[in-house]
Tab-separated table of N, CA and C in Angstrom:
chain	number	residue	atom	x	y	z
A	1398	GLN	N	-25.380	9.816	20.679
A	1398	GLN	CA	-25.593	10.857	19.683
A	1398	GLN	C	-26.519	11.939	20.251
A	1399	LYS	N	-27.608	11.523	20.897
A	1399	LYS	CA	-28.566	12.480	21.446
A	1399	LYS	C	-27.922	13.339	22.524
A	1400	LYS	N	-27.125	12.718	23.392
A	1400	LYS	CA	-26.455	13.459	24.454
A	1400	LYS	C	-25.493	14.499	23.874
A	1401	CYS	N	-24.781	14.136	22.821
A	1401	CYS	CA	-23.864	15.070	22.164
A	1401	CYS	C	-24.621	16.265	21.597
A	1402	GLN	N	-25.745	16.011	20.973
A	1402	GLN	CA	-26.554	17.101	20.417
A	1402	GLN	C	-27.079	18.014	21.516
A	1403	GLU	N	-27.469	17.430	22.645
A	1403	GLU	CA	-27.949	18.235	23.772
A	1403	GLU	C	-26.836	19.130	24.311
A	1404	LEU	N	-25.624	18.589	24.423
A	1404	LEU	CA	-24.488	19.394	24.878
A	1404	LEU	C	-24.176	20.515	23.904
A	1405	GLN	N	-24.230	20.208	22.635
A	1405	GLN	CA	-23.956	21.218	21.618
A	1405	GLN	C	-24.950	22.363	21.730
A	1406	GLN	N	-26.199	22.046	21.928
A	1406	GLN	CA	-27.229	23.081	22.016
A	1406	GLN	C	-27.173	23.838	23.342
A	1407	SER	N	-26.933	23.127	24.438
A	1407	SER	CA	-27.012	23.782	25.745
A	1407	SER	C	-25.775	24.605	26.103
A	1408	ILE	N	-24.578	24.121	25.750
A	1408	ILE	CA	-23.375	24.874	26.137
A	1408	ILE	C	-22.511	25.310	24.963
A	1409	GLY	N	-22.932	24.975	23.761
A	1409	GLY	CA	-22.244	25.487	22.581
A	1409	GLY	C	-20.952	24.786	22.210
A	1410	VAL	N	-20.752	23.553	22.673
A	1410	VAL	CA	-19.554	22.825	22.264
A	1410	VAL	C	-19.771	22.223	20.885
A	1411	LYS	N	-18.679	21.957	20.210
A	1411	LYS	CA	-18.755	21.347	18.876
A	1411	LYS	C	-18.626	19.841	19.046
A	1412	VAL	N	-19.520	19.104	18.427
A	1412	VAL	CA	-19.462	17.645	18.464
A	1412	VAL	C	-19.336	17.117	17.040
A	1413	SER	N	-18.725	15.938	16.936
A	1413	SER	CA	-18.528	15.348	15.617
A	1413	SER	C	-18.356	13.848	15.764
A	1414	ASN	N	-18.717	13.129	14.730
A	1414	ASN	CA	-18.477	11.689	14.689
A	1414	ASN	C	-17.117	11.368	14.098
A	1415	SER	N	-16.421	12.381	13.629
A	1415	SER	CA	-15.135	12.192	12.977
A	1415	SER	C	-14.056	13.002	13.685
A	1416	MET	N	-13.003	12.317	14.144
A	1416	MET	CA	-11.895	13.037	14.778
A	1416	MET	C	-11.244	13.987	13.792
A	1417	LYS	N	-11.148	13.558	12.552
A	1417	LYS	CA	-10.500	14.382	11.528
A	1417	LYS	C	-11.219	15.718	11.364
A	1418	SER	N	-12.529	15.690	11.207
A	1418	SER	CA	-13.260	16.947	11.025
A	1418	SER	C	-13.263	17.780	12.299
A	1419	LEU	N	-13.310	17.129	13.433
A	1419	LEU	CA	-13.297	17.855	14.700
A	1419	LEU	C	-11.977	18.598	14.883
A	1420	VAL	N	-10.876	17.905	14.622
A	1420	VAL	CA	-9.548	18.521	14.750
A	1420	VAL	C	-9.381	19.646	13.736
A	1421	LYS	N	-9.881	19.428	12.552
A	1421	LYS	CA	-9.744	20.421	11.485
A	1421	LYS	C	-10.538	21.697	11.782
A	1422	ASP	N	-11.695	21.550	12.419
A	1422	ASP	CA	-12.609	22.676	12.621
A	1422	ASP	C	-12.535	23.344	13.985
A	1423	THR	N	-11.636	22.905	14.861
A	1423	THR	CA	-11.550	23.504	16.195
A	1423	THR	C	-10.138	24.012	16.473
A	1424	ASP	N	-10.061	24.964	17.376
A	1424	ASP	CA	-8.759	25.529	17.754
A	1424	ASP	C	-8.227	24.953	19.060
A	1425	ILE	N	-9.135	24.541	19.953
A	1425	ILE	CA	-8.741	23.970	21.239
A	1425	ILE	C	-9.254	22.533	21.290
A	1426	ILE	N	-8.333	21.616	21.506
A	1426	ILE	CA	-8.667	20.196	21.495
A	1426	ILE	C	-8.364	19.612	22.868
A	1427	PHE	N	-9.395	19.074	23.507
A	1427	PHE	CA	-9.248	18.439	24.805
A	1427	PHE	C	-8.964	16.958	24.604
A	1428	LEU	N	-7.836	16.529	25.128
A	1428	LEU	CA	-7.446	15.125	25.044
A	1428	LEU	C	-7.824	14.459	26.358
A	1429	SER	N	-8.941	13.813	26.368
A	1429	SER	CA	-9.414	13.164	27.596
A	1429	SER	C	-9.664	11.687	27.333
A	1430	VAL	N	-8.596	11.017	26.966
A	1430	VAL	CA	-8.654	9.583	26.714
A	1430	VAL	C	-7.700	8.881	27.679
A	1431	LYS	N	-7.874	7.596	27.824
A	1431	LYS	CA	-7.001	6.824	28.712
A	1431	LYS	C	-5.576	6.839	28.167
A	1432	PRO	N	-4.591	6.884	29.072
A	1432	PRO	CA	-3.184	6.957	28.635
A	1432	PRO	C	-2.791	5.874	27.638
A	1433	GLN	N	-3.332	4.679	27.778
A	1433	GLN	CA	-2.963	3.598	26.863
A	1433	GLN	C	-3.505	3.818	25.451
A	1434	ASN	N	-4.438	4.752	25.281
A	1434	ASN	CA	-5.000	5.047	23.956
A	1434	ASN	C	-4.371	6.273	23.293
A	1435	PHE	N	-3.518	6.965	24.026
A	1435	PHE	CA	-2.952	8.219	23.530
A	1435	PHE	C	-2.202	8.066	22.216
A	1436	SER	N	-1.334	7.098	22.136
A	1436	SER	CA	-0.524	6.938	20.938
A	1436	SER	C	-1.397	6.755	19.698
A	1437	ASP	N	-2.399	5.896	19.787
A	1437	ASP	CA	-3.289	5.656	18.643
A	1437	ASP	C	-4.056	6.914	18.255
A	1438	ILE	N	-4.569	7.638	19.248
A	1438	ILE	CA	-5.347	8.851	18.980
A	1438	ILE	C	-4.462	9.912	18.333
A	1439	LEU	N	-3.299	10.160	18.935
A	1439	LEU	CA	-2.409	11.196	18.398
A	1439	LEU	C	-1.932	10.849	16.991
A	1440	THR	N	-1.617	9.599	16.762
A	1440	THR	CA	-1.168	9.168	15.442
A	1440	THR	C	-2.276	9.362	14.404
A	1441	SER	N	-3.510	9.088	14.808
A	1441	SER	CA	-4.615	9.189	13.845
A	1441	SER	C	-4.948	10.630	13.460
A	1442	ILE	N	-4.618	11.606	14.316
A	1442	ILE	CA	-4.929	13.009	13.997
A	1442	ILE	C	-3.694	13.797	13.561
A	1443	LYS	N	-2.553	13.185	13.628
A	1443	LYS	CA	-1.270	13.855	13.375
A	1443	LYS	C	-1.233	14.663	12.078
A	1444	LYS	N	-1.708	14.108	10.995
A	1444	LYS	CA	-1.602	14.784	9.696
A	1444	LYS	C	-2.563	15.970	9.564
A	1445	ASP	N	-3.520	16.092	10.476
A	1445	ASP	CA	-4.489	17.189	10.415
A	1445	ASP	C	-4.173	18.328	11.381
A	1446	ILE	N	-3.049	18.234	12.056
A	1446	ILE	CA	-2.680	19.222	13.072
A	1446	ILE	C	-1.879	20.362	12.454
A	1447	THR	N	-2.188	21.563	12.902
A	1447	THR	CA	-1.416	22.747	12.527
A	1447	THR	C	-0.906	23.401	13.809
A	1448	PRO	N	0.163	24.173	13.721
A	1448	PRO	CA	0.757	24.768	14.920
A	1448	PRO	C	-0.155	25.704	15.716
A	1449	ASN	N	-1.252	26.155	15.127
A	1449	ASN	CA	-2.135	27.077	15.854
A	1449	ASN	C	-3.155	26.355	16.737
A	1450	LYS	N	-3.126	25.031	16.769
A	1450	LYS	CA	-4.032	24.260	17.623
A	1450	LYS	C	-3.500	24.253	19.048
A	1451	LEU	N	-4.404	24.328	20.014
A	1451	LEU	CA	-4.044	24.231	21.421
A	1451	LEU	C	-4.594	22.922	21.954
A	1452	PHE	N	-3.738	22.152	22.596
A	1452	PHE	CA	-4.155	20.881	23.177
A	1452	PHE	C	-4.186	20.986	24.695
A	1453	VAL	N	-5.236	20.435	25.284
A	1453	VAL	CA	-5.372	20.365	26.736
A	1453	VAL	C	-5.506	18.893	27.081
A	1454	SER	N	-4.611	18.401	27.928
A	1454	SER	CA	-4.613	16.992	28.286
A	1454	SER	C	-4.884	16.819	29.777
A	1455	ILE	N	-5.675	15.813	30.098
A	1455	ILE	CA	-5.924	15.491	31.503
A	1455	ILE	C	-5.354	14.115	31.853
A	1456	ALA	N	-4.630	13.504	30.938
A	1456	ALA	CA	-4.118	12.150	31.144
A	1456	ALA	C	-2.906	12.143	32.070
A	1457	ALA	N	-2.978	11.304	33.078
A	1457	ALA	CA	-1.853	11.148	34.000
A	1457	ALA	C	-0.713	10.423	33.287
A	1458	GLY	N	0.498	10.882	33.523
A	1458	GLY	CA	1.660	10.196	32.987
A	1458	GLY	C	1.989	10.494	31.534
A	1459	ILE	N	1.237	11.363	30.893
A	1459	ILE	CA	1.515	11.738	29.501
A	1459	ILE	C	2.039	13.172	29.502
A	1460	SER	N	3.294	13.346	29.152
A	1460	SER	CA	3.909	14.678	29.210
A	1460	SER	C	3.529	15.527	27.996
A	1461	THR	N	3.677	16.820	28.168
A	1461	THR	CA	3.420	17.733	27.054
A	1461	THR	C	4.430	17.482	25.930
A	1462	LEU	N	5.649	17.178	26.290
A	1462	LEU	CA	6.679	16.886	25.293
A	1462	LEU	C	6.309	15.643	24.473
A	1463	TYR	N	5.793	14.619	25.135
A	1463	TYR	CA	5.368	13.404	24.424
A	1463	TYR	C	4.287	13.740	23.398
A	1464	ILE	N	3.340	14.556	23.790
A	1464	ILE	CA	2.254	14.931	22.877
A	1464	ILE	C	2.813	15.688	21.672
A	1465	GLN	N	3.667	16.675	21.935
A	1465	GLN	CA	4.254	17.449	20.841
A	1465	GLN	C	5.110	16.581	19.928
A	1466	GLN	N	5.896	15.690	20.500
A	1466	GLN	CA	6.755	14.833	19.680
A	1466	GLN	C	5.931	13.840	18.854
A	1467	THR	N	4.886	13.282	19.452
A	1467	THR	CA	4.058	12.321	18.731
A	1467	THR	C	3.298	13.001	17.595
A	1468	LEU	N	2.859	14.236	17.837
A	1468	LEU	CA	2.160	14.985	16.791
A	1468	LEU	C	3.129	15.591	15.775
A	1469	ALA	N	4.422	15.613	16.105
A	1469	ALA	CA	5.435	16.259	15.257
A	1469	ALA	C	5.052	17.699	14.990
A	1470	CYS	N	4.631	18.380	16.064
A	1470	CYS	CA	4.145	19.743	15.938
A	1470	CYS	C	4.545	20.548	17.180
A	1471	PRO	N	4.991	21.778	16.989
A	1471	PRO	CA	5.345	22.609	18.138
A	1471	PRO	C	4.124	23.301	18.754
A	1472	CYS	N	2.951	22.762	18.517
A	1472	CYS	CA	1.731	23.397	19.010
A	1472	CYS	C	1.718	23.412	20.546
A	1473	PRO	N	1.063	24.407	21.121
A	1473	PRO	CA	1.023	24.492	22.572
A	1473	PRO	C	0.189	23.360	23.194
A	1474	VAL	N	0.679	22.858	24.333
A	1474	VAL	CA	-0.011	21.797	25.051
A	1474	VAL	C	-0.074	22.172	26.513
A	1475	ILE	N	-1.252	22.055	27.091
A	1475	ILE	CA	-1.459	22.294	28.513
A	1475	ILE	C	-1.824	20.952	29.148
A	1476	ARG	N	-1.197	20.651	30.250
A	1476	ARG	CA	-1.504	19.418	30.968
A	1476	ARG	C	-2.012	19.803	32.350
A	1477	THR	N	-3.188	19.309	32.691
A	1477	THR	CA	-3.765	19.646	34.005
A	1477	THR	C	-3.572	18.531	34.984
């Protein structure tokens, strides 16, 4: 918790204890979870997603199409 607050103050990122509120209040969402956790994470935020959200993924083996299909949203996805 303390580290998150320090990051928020020093570089201006938004931190939250709730994925729902974080997804609802941000426009760019970085997906930096292990590939085996992707399905659970995407499913849990699916109902809070709108097409104007931008997703950035760093997970190996997870395609942009998979993310869009799992979210059931045509939102833009960038994979690095």
